[in-house]
Amino acid sequence: MTHKGNLLLVDDELNLLLSMEELLRLHGYQTTIAEGGQAALSLLDAQEFDLVILDLNMPRVSGHDVLRHIQDNQYNFTVIVVSGETSFEAVSEALKLGAYDYLRKPYAADGLLTTIGNAVSKAQLERHNLLIQKKLSDSEKLHRYIVEHSPDIIYMLDERGCFTYLNDRTKVLLGYDKNRLLGRPFSEIAHEDDMDQIDTLIHIDLSANSVNKVLRLRTADNSVRFMDFEALPVQLEAVSDLTAILPKQTNFKGVFGVARDVTERIKAEETISYQAYHDSLTSLPNRSLFEDRTNMAIVQAKRNKQMFALMFLDLDRFKLINDTLGHPLGDLMLQAIAQRLQACVREGDTLARFGGDEFTLLLPHIHGEADAILVAEKIKTALKAPFSIEGHELYTSVSIGIALYPRDGQDLRELITHADTAMYTIKQRGKNGYQLYQSEFDSTSPDRIIIENDLRRALDCEEFTLSYQPQVDVITGKMSGLEALVRWDHPKQGRLFPLEFIDIAEQSGMVVRLGKWVIEKAIQDWTTWANQGIHIERIAVNISPLQIAQPNFADDVIGLLASYSMPAGFLEIEITEGMLMNDASNATAKLRQLSEYGVNIAIDDFGTGYSSLSYLQKFPLRTLKIDRAFVNDIESKDVDAYLVNAIVSIAKGLNLELVAEGVETWAQLEYLKARGCDKVQGYLFSKAVDADEIEKLVRADSQSNQLIEV
Ligand code: C2E
Ligand code: MG
Ligand code: MG
């Protein structure tokens, strides 16, 4: 049976207690009795009661003492005093001590029951209210805790965009004390570049669910954080209670929301996308980004009926630097080159590292090919000065192919292929220059890939041969030597000339084996001729830089000479200027060793490489070969004729023998002779011919005593 209340009856008279207990039980109350004040105190300390019926006059611990105990301990008991005590002081003291009511003994049962009934329901109501209040305050505490300790900023803005609420997280994430921001406009902490976006976060349509936006905020120490906002309009109908809390405005339209710090994520995303689109070594855009930009340039140029240029840049002989100095140094060199290239382009142009030693350049704003040529010239000049890398003075040059949109290609693929083709023709013509694409290129140049693949078996299949081009003494008019020039009799492509495959052989490293073969073959041919009584004064062989870089290069040559019993003085090796300038593989030491052994050293294509001439003294040189470009221009351009004069005087000053290459006309010969050039080589006398024709040439030579009339 459910009871109406739980009562404690306190009296020092047991009879009275028992009769009251019987009465109250009868009326549905649960009762506990305490005989005397002392017993009451122990029970009150231990249990909860809805009501205490208390006698005042008790020995030792009186009713007043019990009331005082209740008050002191802030117990929440409703107490009805039932006592024979009638003095005003005693009763008013009891009421002052918190008694709820007073009944006089002897009590009427009716009166007692009514008073108890009222008191119990009032006590129960109070208890209930208290419980609810506690629950409310607990839940408020919980919500506040959750809000204040949220990992995100929680905020509220009024309709003007000023903060009306901010949680404690604001301090942690942005460094501001929230009181400094309350009442201030949101715009005060927004990043200036995002200012135009904050309106969307402040004025949110009531019908909208929420607005999401990442904005940059300025922190108290003036750094920038990326915050991901989710903002919602305050729906007054939904939480009508809010009207009481919010500023007293009839049509309040504020927003509230959460702002999450996503700085790390965004930075990571930026890094990832940067990495995906940039070359890690040079920090230049990579191939993907270049292709994207080119595709964009195509769309734009098509729409605006404009043109643009795409350049393909390939460093000349870069592999050599890697192979001789090692990749770490090659990497440093690439970085330095990238820097110089970057300085040649304007904002809006895209310079990219396409791979290895290849760069591409997109010039979206040009008016004609002249603009592209200007940039190419600039690049060529920029790379001229030496690079100083970890104590090495290194030189490089670049071959540039240029394709123009829309003239040379309609899409990315076509433009890149054509720029590459143009670049390749520059490589074939001796590197270090630029070339605009021309449609007739395609049919003439053999496919690079095919050549590279075929090169591998060409050596084993003995598809190479040597041609020899005579060199003629200007004074005597007699043949003074031969230059060995390699030819490749390709089974499908027919005869290929060095400019069509040497570069590829160099890039694949095959040139080392090929070069070895060439030297041995030349020595062998010389010996064969010598045995037939044909005396060749000098036989010159072209050497690739990669060959010299081989540690055993000098020993190998000396070994070959010895095994064929050819005196070293009959051999000349031709090297290029660049090889000496980028001297990292002890080329100097090897050349000196060879020179001491008696081998002649010649600098080939002199004048095309580098303007600095002082280094010539450092090397054990015998011969300078003037590049045929200068010879070719003797009659036409004053400037180059000047250069020939300069080269002649340098050679004389250094006591070097001078050979002019590519002499095709009598006028050139006369000019060179007059300047004091010693020897000439060129179509005027003979092209390079196969070995078996040399015999005829030599015999004709000795018969007439002169290969040509001079
Ligand atoms: P190079 O050493 O400067 O050889 C001279 C080139 O000019 C030869 O071309 C020759 O045929 C050409 N030439 C000679 N006289 C005339 C002339 O009067 N007019 C014109 N227009 N050209 C003339 P080739 O044989 O095609 O060789 C090209 C280059 O290939 C050589 O230039 C040399 O650097 C390289 N090369 C040739 N053989 C070898 C080789 O065995 N090993 C290496 N590493 N390179 C070689
Ligand atoms: Mg040569
Ligand atoms: Mg030459």
PDB file of C-alpha atoms in Angstrom, residues 221-470:
ATOM      1  CA  ASP A 221      48.927  37.756 -32.620  1.00  0.00           C
ATOM      2  CA  ASN A 222      48.090  38.658 -36.218  1.00  0.00           C
ATOM      3  CA  SER A 223      48.540  35.249 -37.755  1.00  0.00           C
ATOM      4  CA  VAL A 224      45.887  33.675 -39.948  1.00  0.00           C
ATOM      5  CA  ARG A 225      43.708  30.656 -39.218  1.00  0.00           C
ATOM      6  CA  PHE A 226      41.376  28.946 -41.632  1.00  0.00           C
ATOM      7  CA  MET A 227      37.982  28.405 -39.998  1.00  0.00           C
ATOM      8  CA  ASP A 228      35.244  26.249 -41.380  1.00  0.00           C
ATOM      9  CA  PHE A 229      31.982  27.995 -40.510  1.00  0.00           C
ATOM     10  CA  GLU A 230      28.619  26.380 -40.294  1.00  0.00           C
ATOM     11  CA  ALA A 231      26.088  29.130 -39.588  1.00  0.00           C
ATOM     12  CA  LEU A 232      22.347  28.937 -39.014  1.00  0.00           C
ATOM     13  CA  PRO A 233      19.708  31.584 -38.677  1.00  0.00           C
ATOM     14  CA  VAL A 234      18.173  31.886 -35.217  1.00  0.00           C
ATOM     15  CA  GLN A 235      14.625  30.541 -35.517  1.00  0.00           C
ATOM     16  CA  LEU A 236      12.654  32.440 -32.885  1.00  0.00           C
ATOM     17  CA  GLU A 237       9.539  30.296 -33.174  1.00  0.00           C
ATOM     18  CA  ALA A 238      11.491  27.152 -32.581  1.00  0.00           C
ATOM     19  CA  VAL A 239      13.002  28.360 -29.318  1.00  0.00           C
ATOM     20  CA  SER A 240      10.607  30.951 -28.021  1.00  0.00           C
ATOM     21  CA  ASP A 241      12.426  30.956 -24.689  1.00  0.00           C
ATOM     22  CA  LEU A 242      15.281  32.717 -26.398  1.00  0.00           C
ATOM     23  CA  THR A 243      13.347  35.948 -26.641  1.00  0.00           C
ATOM     24  CA  ALA A 244      13.862  36.368 -22.964  1.00  0.00           C
ATOM     25  CA  ILE A 245      17.631  35.998 -23.256  1.00  0.00           C
ATOM     26  CA  LEU A 246      18.323  37.719 -26.535  1.00  0.00           C
ATOM     27  CA  PRO A 247      18.662  41.486 -26.938  1.00  0.00           C
ATOM     28  CA  LYS A 248      15.325  43.209 -26.704  1.00  0.00           C
ATOM     29  CA  GLN A 249      14.561  43.550 -30.364  1.00  0.00           C
ATOM     30  CA  THR A 250      11.220  42.735 -31.816  1.00  0.00           C
ATOM     31  CA  ASN A 251      12.361  41.187 -35.055  1.00  0.00           C
ATOM     32  CA  PHE A 252      15.726  39.766 -34.122  1.00  0.00           C
ATOM     33  CA  LYS A 253      17.372  37.990 -37.004  1.00  0.00           C
ATOM     34  CA  GLY A 254      20.718  36.824 -35.757  1.00  0.00           C
ATOM     35  CA  VAL A 255      22.725  33.792 -36.591  1.00  0.00           C
ATOM     36  CA  PHE A 256      24.591  31.274 -34.570  1.00  0.00           C
ATOM     37  CA  GLY A 257      27.051  28.685 -35.567  1.00  0.00           C
ATOM     38  CA  VAL A 258      30.181  26.694 -35.166  1.00  0.00           C
ATOM     39  CA  ALA A 259      33.599  27.574 -36.496  1.00  0.00           C
ATOM     40  CA  ARG A 260      36.099  24.780 -36.733  1.00  0.00           C
ATOM     41  CA  ASP A 261      39.815  25.381 -37.095  1.00  0.00           C
ATOM     42  CA  VAL A 262      40.830  23.694 -40.352  1.00  0.00           C
ATOM     43  CA  THR A 263      44.152  25.461 -40.786  1.00  0.00           C
ATOM     44  CA  GLU A 264      46.210  22.280 -40.564  1.00  0.00           C
ATOM     45  CA  ARG A 265      43.970  20.466 -42.996  1.00  0.00           C
ATOM     46  CA  ILE A 266      44.027  23.290 -45.513  1.00  0.00           C
ATOM     47  CA  LYS A 267      47.776  23.660 -45.211  1.00  0.00           C
ATOM     48  CA  ALA A 268      48.143  19.928 -45.757  1.00  0.00           C
ATOM     49  CA  GLU A 269      45.856  20.079 -48.765  1.00  0.00           C
ATOM     50  CA  GLU A 270      47.815  22.989 -50.144  1.00  0.00           C
ATOM     51  CA  THR A 271      51.055  21.096 -49.694  1.00  0.00           C
ATOM     52  CA  ILE A 272      49.638  18.014 -51.328  1.00  0.00           C
ATOM     53  CA  SER A 273      48.307  19.916 -54.289  1.00  0.00           C
ATOM     54  CA  TYR A 274      51.539  21.882 -54.479  1.00  0.00           C
ATOM     55  CA  GLN A 275      53.474  18.638 -54.484  1.00  0.00           C
ATOM     56  CA  ALA A 276      51.202  17.168 -57.101  1.00  0.00           C
ATOM     57  CA  TYR A 277      51.783  20.108 -59.381  1.00  0.00           C
ATOM     58  CA  HIS A 278      55.365  21.084 -58.701  1.00  0.00           C
ATOM     59  CA  ASP A 279      58.740  19.576 -59.174  1.00  0.00           C
ATOM     60  CA  SER A 280      60.296  18.992 -55.784  1.00  0.00           C
ATOM     61  CA  LEU A 281      63.844  19.711 -56.890  1.00  0.00           C
ATOM     62  CA  THR A 282      63.393  23.056 -58.614  1.00  0.00           C
ATOM     63  CA  SER A 283      59.987  24.057 -57.208  1.00  0.00           C
ATOM     64  CA  LEU A 284      58.949  24.801 -60.761  1.00  0.00           C
ATOM     65  CA  PRO A 285      55.545  23.672 -62.038  1.00  0.00           C
ATOM     66  CA  ASN A 286      55.743  20.079 -63.205  1.00  0.00           C
ATOM     67  CA  ARG A 287      54.544  18.432 -66.337  1.00  0.00           C
ATOM     68  CA  SER A 288      50.916  18.082 -65.137  1.00  0.00           C
ATOM     69  CA  LEU A 289      50.581  21.719 -64.236  1.00  0.00           C
ATOM     70  CA  PHE A 290      52.249  22.731 -67.471  1.00  0.00           C
ATOM     71  CA  GLU A 291      49.821  20.642 -69.455  1.00  0.00           C
ATOM     72  CA  ASP A 292      46.867  22.121 -67.559  1.00  0.00           C
ATOM     73  CA  ARG A 293      48.061  25.642 -68.190  1.00  0.00           C
ATOM     74  CA  THR A 294      48.695  24.918 -71.846  1.00  0.00           C
ATOM     75  CA  ASN A 295      45.210  23.520 -72.244  1.00  0.00           C
ATOM     76  CA  MET A 296      43.864  26.659 -70.616  1.00  0.00           C
ATOM     77  CA  ALA A 297      45.985  28.809 -72.910  1.00  0.00           C
ATOM     78  CA  ILE A 298      44.559  26.966 -75.900  1.00  0.00           C
ATOM     79  CA  VAL A 299      40.985  27.654 -74.795  1.00  0.00           C
ATOM     80  CA  GLN A 300      41.748  31.299 -74.177  1.00  0.00           C
ATOM     81  CA  ALA A 301      43.715  31.839 -77.361  1.00  0.00           C
ATOM     82  CA  LYS A 302      40.971  30.185 -79.372  1.00  0.00           C
ATOM     83  CA  ARG A 303      38.298  32.393 -77.814  1.00  0.00           C
ATOM     84  CA  ASN A 304      40.275  35.614 -78.179  1.00  0.00           C
ATOM     85  CA  LYS A 305      41.812  34.665 -81.501  1.00  0.00           C
ATOM     86  CA  GLN A 306      45.299  35.073 -80.072  1.00  0.00           C
ATOM     87  CA  MET A 307      48.533  33.215 -80.460  1.00  0.00           C
ATOM     88  CA  PHE A 308      50.945  31.834 -77.911  1.00  0.00           C
ATOM     89  CA  ALA A 309      54.293  30.090 -77.889  1.00  0.00           C
ATOM     90  CA  LEU A 310      55.340  26.817 -76.365  1.00  0.00           C
ATOM     91  CA  MET A 311      59.035  26.119 -75.990  1.00  0.00           C
ATOM     92  CA  PHE A 312      60.816  22.889 -75.384  1.00  0.00           C
ATOM     93  CA  LEU A 313      64.201  23.319 -73.713  1.00  0.00           C
ATOM     94  CA  ASP A 314      66.742  20.555 -73.436  1.00  0.00           C
ATOM     95  CA  LEU A 315      70.055  21.116 -71.693  1.00  0.00           C
ATOM     96  CA  ASP A 316      73.010  20.223 -73.847  1.00  0.00           C
ATOM     97  CA  ARG A 317      75.121  17.340 -72.595  1.00  0.00           C
ATOM     98  CA  PHE A 318      73.633  17.518 -69.152  1.00  0.00           C
ATOM     99  CA  LYS A 319      73.983  13.802 -68.699  1.00  0.00           C
ATOM    100  CA  LEU A 320      77.685  14.370 -68.665  1.00  0.00           C
ATOM    101  CA  ILE A 321      77.490  16.540 -65.572  1.00  0.00           C
ATOM    102  CA  ASN A 322      75.455  13.888 -63.801  1.00  0.00           C
ATOM    103  CA  ASP A 323      77.725  11.085 -64.910  1.00  0.00           C
ATOM    104  CA  THR A 324      80.959  12.794 -64.045  1.00  0.00           C
ATOM    105  CA  LEU A 325      80.116  14.875 -60.998  1.00  0.00           C
ATOM    106  CA  GLY A 326      77.386  12.726 -59.525  1.00  0.00           C
ATOM    107  CA  HIS A 327      73.693  13.315 -59.151  1.00  0.00           C
ATOM    108  CA  PRO A 328      73.762  15.504 -56.021  1.00  0.00           C
ATOM    109  CA  LEU A 329      75.862  18.052 -57.867  1.00  0.00           C
ATOM    110  CA  GLY A 330      73.756  17.626 -60.982  1.00  0.00           C
ATOM    111  CA  ASP A 331      70.730  18.433 -58.844  1.00  0.00           C
ATOM    112  CA  LEU A 332      72.332  21.623 -57.566  1.00  0.00           C
ATOM    113  CA  MET A 333      73.174  22.567 -61.116  1.00  0.00           C
ATOM    114  CA  LEU A 334      69.567  21.970 -62.203  1.00  0.00           C
ATOM    115  CA  GLN A 335      68.330  24.195 -59.401  1.00  0.00           C
ATOM    116  CA  ALA A 336      70.699  26.958 -60.405  1.00  0.00           C
ATOM    117  CA  ILE A 337      69.703  26.611 -64.045  1.00  0.00           C
ATOM    118  CA  ALA A 338      66.010  26.701 -63.130  1.00  0.00           C
ATOM    119  CA  GLN A 339      66.630  29.936 -61.267  1.00  0.00           C
ATOM    120  CA  ARG A 340      68.300  31.577 -64.202  1.00  0.00           C
ATOM    121  CA  LEU A 341      65.595  30.415 -66.573  1.00  0.00           C
ATOM    122  CA  GLN A 342      62.918  31.728 -64.238  1.00  0.00           C
ATOM    123  CA  ALA A 343      64.544  35.146 -64.321  1.00  0.00           C
ATOM    124  CA  CYS A 344      64.051  35.239 -68.102  1.00  0.00           C
ATOM    125  CA  VAL A 345      60.272  34.890 -68.030  1.00  0.00           C
ATOM    126  CA  ARG A 346      57.505  37.246 -67.051  1.00  0.00           C
ATOM    127  CA  GLU A 347      54.608  36.839 -64.692  1.00  0.00           C
ATOM    128  CA  GLY A 348      51.947  34.881 -66.499  1.00  0.00           C
ATOM    129  CA  ASP A 349      54.462  32.717 -68.329  1.00  0.00           C
ATOM    130  CA  THR A 350      54.826  29.159 -67.137  1.00  0.00           C
ATOM    131  CA  LEU A 351      58.266  27.662 -66.883  1.00  0.00           C
ATOM    132  CA  ALA A 352      58.054  23.990 -65.999  1.00  0.00           C
ATOM    133  CA  ARG A 353      60.436  21.152 -65.394  1.00  0.00           C
ATOM    134  CA  PHE A 354      59.174  18.586 -67.829  1.00  0.00           C
ATOM    135  CA  GLY A 355      61.489  15.855 -66.644  1.00  0.00           C
ATOM    136  CA  GLY A 356      65.215  15.180 -66.300  1.00  0.00           C
ATOM    137  CA  ASP A 357      67.051  17.981 -68.023  1.00  0.00           C
ATOM    138  CA  GLU A 358      64.038  19.087 -70.030  1.00  0.00           C
ATOM    139  CA  PHE A 359      62.136  22.269 -69.373  1.00  0.00           C
ATOM    140  CA  THR A 360      59.078  23.664 -71.079  1.00  0.00           C
ATOM    141  CA  LEU A 361      57.988  27.237 -71.313  1.00  0.00           C
ATOM    142  CA  LEU A 362      54.561  28.602 -72.083  1.00  0.00           C
ATOM    143  CA  LEU A 363      54.370  32.201 -73.254  1.00  0.00           C
ATOM    144  CA  PRO A 364      50.675  33.013 -73.405  1.00  0.00           C
ATOM    145  CA  HIS A 365      50.956  36.671 -74.329  1.00  0.00           C
ATOM    146  CA  ILE A 366      52.939  37.080 -77.497  1.00  0.00           C
ATOM    147  CA  HIS A 367      52.200  39.010 -80.646  1.00  0.00           C
ATOM    148  CA  GLY A 368      54.401  37.113 -83.019  1.00  0.00           C
ATOM    149  CA  GLU A 369      57.332  34.767 -83.337  1.00  0.00           C
ATOM    150  CA  ALA A 370      59.699  37.682 -82.748  1.00  0.00           C
ATOM    151  CA  ASP A 371      58.543  37.820 -79.135  1.00  0.00           C
ATOM    152  CA  ALA A 372      59.315  34.141 -78.651  1.00  0.00           C
ATOM    153  CA  ILE A 373      62.718  34.544 -80.273  1.00  0.00           C
ATOM    154  CA  LEU A 374      63.484  37.394 -77.929  1.00  0.00           C
ATOM    155  CA  VAL A 375      62.855  35.162 -74.921  1.00  0.00           C
ATOM    156  CA  ALA A 376      64.921  32.354 -76.444  1.00  0.00           C
ATOM    157  CA  GLU A 377      67.807  34.783 -76.967  1.00  0.00           C
ATOM    158  CA  LYS A 378      67.461  35.964 -73.420  1.00  0.00           C
ATOM    159  CA  ILE A 379      67.665  32.387 -72.137  1.00  0.00           C
ATOM    160  CA  LYS A 380      70.677  31.642 -74.280  1.00  0.00           C
ATOM    161  CA  THR A 381      72.476  34.683 -72.896  1.00  0.00           C
ATOM    162  CA  ALA A 382      71.418  33.983 -69.330  1.00  0.00           C
ATOM    163  CA  LEU A 383      73.052  30.537 -69.393  1.00  0.00           C
ATOM    164  CA  LYS A 384      76.328  31.758 -70.837  1.00  0.00           C
ATOM    165  CA  ALA A 385      78.053  32.768 -67.629  1.00  0.00           C
ATOM    166  CA  PRO A 386      79.550  29.854 -65.666  1.00  0.00           C
ATOM    167  CA  PHE A 387      77.752  28.324 -62.697  1.00  0.00           C
ATOM    168  CA  SER A 388      79.698  28.068 -59.529  1.00  0.00           C
ATOM    169  CA  ILE A 389      78.652  24.841 -57.839  1.00  0.00           C
ATOM    170  CA  GLU A 390      80.540  23.560 -54.826  1.00  0.00           C
ATOM    171  CA  GLY A 391      83.837  24.871 -56.040  1.00  0.00           C
ATOM    172  CA  HIS A 392      83.358  23.730 -59.634  1.00  0.00           C
ATOM    173  CA  GLU A 393      83.012  26.235 -62.414  1.00  0.00           C
ATOM    174  CA  LEU A 394      80.441  24.648 -64.684  1.00  0.00           C
ATOM    175  CA  TYR A 395      79.084  25.643 -68.054  1.00  0.00           C
ATOM    176  CA  THR A 396      75.934  24.676 -69.799  1.00  0.00           C
ATOM    177  CA  SER A 397      73.866  25.592 -72.787  1.00  0.00           C
ATOM    178  CA  VAL A 398      70.397  24.728 -73.949  1.00  0.00           C
ATOM    179  CA  SER A 399      68.700  23.751 -77.179  1.00  0.00           C
ATOM    180  CA  ILE A 400      65.292  25.313 -77.630  1.00  0.00           C
ATOM    181  CA  GLY A 401      62.481  24.299 -79.955  1.00  0.00           C
ATOM    182  CA  ILE A 402      59.592  26.701 -80.411  1.00  0.00           C
ATOM    183  CA  ALA A 403      56.051  25.928 -81.540  1.00  0.00           C
ATOM    184  CA  LEU A 404      53.385  28.588 -81.992  1.00  0.00           C
ATOM    185  CA  TYR A 405      49.674  28.187 -81.482  1.00  0.00           C
ATOM    186  CA  PRO A 406      47.700  27.944 -83.714  1.00  0.00           C
ATOM    187  CA  ARG A 407      50.222  27.852 -86.562  1.00  0.00           C
ATOM    188  CA  ASP A 408      52.241  24.810 -85.434  1.00  0.00           C
ATOM    189  CA  GLY A 409      49.625  22.810 -83.590  1.00  0.00           C
ATOM    190  CA  GLN A 410      46.045  22.809 -82.431  1.00  0.00           C
ATOM    191  CA  ASP A 411      46.346  20.784 -79.283  1.00  0.00           C
ATOM    192  CA  LEU A 412      48.747  20.154 -76.436  1.00  0.00           C
ATOM    193  CA  ARG A 413      50.179  16.988 -77.919  1.00  0.00           C
ATOM    194  CA  GLU A 414      50.864  18.469 -81.284  1.00  0.00           C
ATOM    195  CA  LEU A 415      52.437  21.593 -79.847  1.00  0.00           C
ATOM    196  CA  ILE A 416      54.747  19.686 -77.537  1.00  0.00           C
ATOM    197  CA  THR A 417      55.741  17.183 -80.217  1.00  0.00           C
ATOM    198  CA  HIS A 418      56.509  19.954 -82.664  1.00  0.00           C
ATOM    199  CA  ALA A 419      58.453  22.028 -80.173  1.00  0.00           C
ATOM    200  CA  ASP A 420      60.396  18.853 -79.357  1.00  0.00           C
ATOM    201  CA  THR A 421      61.056  18.176 -83.034  1.00  0.00           C
ATOM    202  CA  ALA A 422      62.311  21.731 -83.499  1.00  0.00           C
ATOM    203  CA  MET A 423      64.514  21.335 -80.416  1.00  0.00           C
ATOM    204  CA  TYR A 424      65.926  18.139 -81.823  1.00  0.00           C
ATOM    205  CA  THR A 425      66.976  19.787 -85.085  1.00  0.00           C
ATOM    206  CA  ILE A 426      68.906  22.319 -83.020  1.00  0.00           C
ATOM    207  CA  LYS A 427      70.655  19.489 -81.226  1.00  0.00           C
ATOM    208  CA  GLN A 428      71.584  18.020 -84.566  1.00  0.00           C
ATOM    209  CA  ARG A 429      72.959  21.299 -85.745  1.00  0.00           C
ATOM    210  CA  GLY A 430      75.395  21.462 -82.875  1.00  0.00           C
ATOM    211  CA  LYS A 431      73.240  22.485 -79.891  1.00  0.00           C
ATOM    212  CA  ASN A 432      73.086  25.788 -78.001  1.00  0.00           C
ATOM    213  CA  GLY A 433      70.460  27.656 -79.966  1.00  0.00           C
ATOM    214  CA  TYR A 434      66.799  27.837 -80.796  1.00  0.00           C
ATOM    215  CA  GLN A 435      64.626  26.833 -83.697  1.00  0.00           C
ATOM    216  CA  LEU A 436      61.061  27.572 -84.695  1.00  0.00           C
ATOM    217  CA  TYR A 437      59.098  24.574 -85.818  1.00  0.00           C
ATOM    218  CA  GLN A 438      58.745  24.086 -89.558  1.00  0.00           C
ATOM    219  CA  SER A 439      56.305  21.686 -91.085  1.00  0.00           C
ATOM    220  CA  GLU A 440      58.936  20.061 -93.296  1.00  0.00           C
ATOM    221  CA  PHE A 441      60.753  18.743 -90.184  1.00  0.00           C
ATOM    222  CA  ASP A 442      58.495  15.791 -89.731  1.00  0.00           C
ATOM    223  CA  SER A 443      59.281  13.929 -92.898  1.00  0.00           C
ATOM    224  CA  THR A 444      63.041  14.299 -92.632  1.00  0.00           C
ATOM    225  CA  SER A 445      63.992  13.567 -89.071  1.00  0.00           C
ATOM    226  CA  PRO A 446      64.104   9.908 -88.157  1.00  0.00           C
ATOM    227  CA  ASP A 447      62.282   8.834 -85.079  1.00  0.00           C
ATOM    228  CA  ARG A 448      64.401   9.262 -81.970  1.00  0.00           C
ATOM    229  CA  ILE A 449      62.993   6.239 -80.219  1.00  0.00           C
ATOM    230  CA  ILE A 450      63.684   3.943 -83.162  1.00  0.00           C
ATOM    231  CA  ILE A 451      67.240   5.204 -83.320  1.00  0.00           C
ATOM    232  CA  GLU A 452      67.815   4.656 -79.644  1.00  0.00           C
ATOM    233  CA  ASN A 453      66.529   1.085 -79.835  1.00  0.00           C
ATOM    234  CA  ASP A 454      68.456   0.270 -82.977  1.00  0.00           C
ATOM    235  CA  LEU A 455      71.678   1.722 -81.621  1.00  0.00           C
ATOM    236  CA  ARG A 456      71.907  -1.134 -79.157  1.00  0.00           C
ATOM    237  CA  ARG A 457      72.311  -3.811 -81.749  1.00  0.00           C
ATOM    238  CA  ALA A 458      74.067  -1.674 -84.361  1.00  0.00           C
ATOM    239  CA  LEU A 459      77.427  -2.156 -82.672  1.00  0.00           C
ATOM    240  CA  ASP A 460      77.116  -5.913 -82.490  1.00  0.00           C
ATOM    241  CA  CYS A 461      75.894  -6.086 -86.060  1.00  0.00           C
ATOM    242  CA  GLU A 462      78.825  -4.009 -87.276  1.00  0.00           C
ATOM    243  CA  GLU A 463      76.634  -1.439 -88.888  1.00  0.00           C
ATOM    244  CA  PHE A 464      79.082   1.391 -88.217  1.00  0.00           C
ATOM    245  CA  THR A 465      81.842   2.422 -90.561  1.00  0.00           C
ATOM    246  CA  LEU A 466      84.385   5.215 -90.599  1.00  0.00           C
ATOM    247  CA  SER A 467      84.639   7.823 -93.325  1.00  0.00           C
ATOM    248  CA  TYR A 468      87.736   9.951 -93.607  1.00  0.00           C
ATOM    249  CA  GLN A 469      87.971  13.569 -94.565  1.00  0.00           C
ATOM    250  CA  PRO A 470      91.360  14.870 -95.639  1.00  0.00           C
TER     251      PRO A 470
END
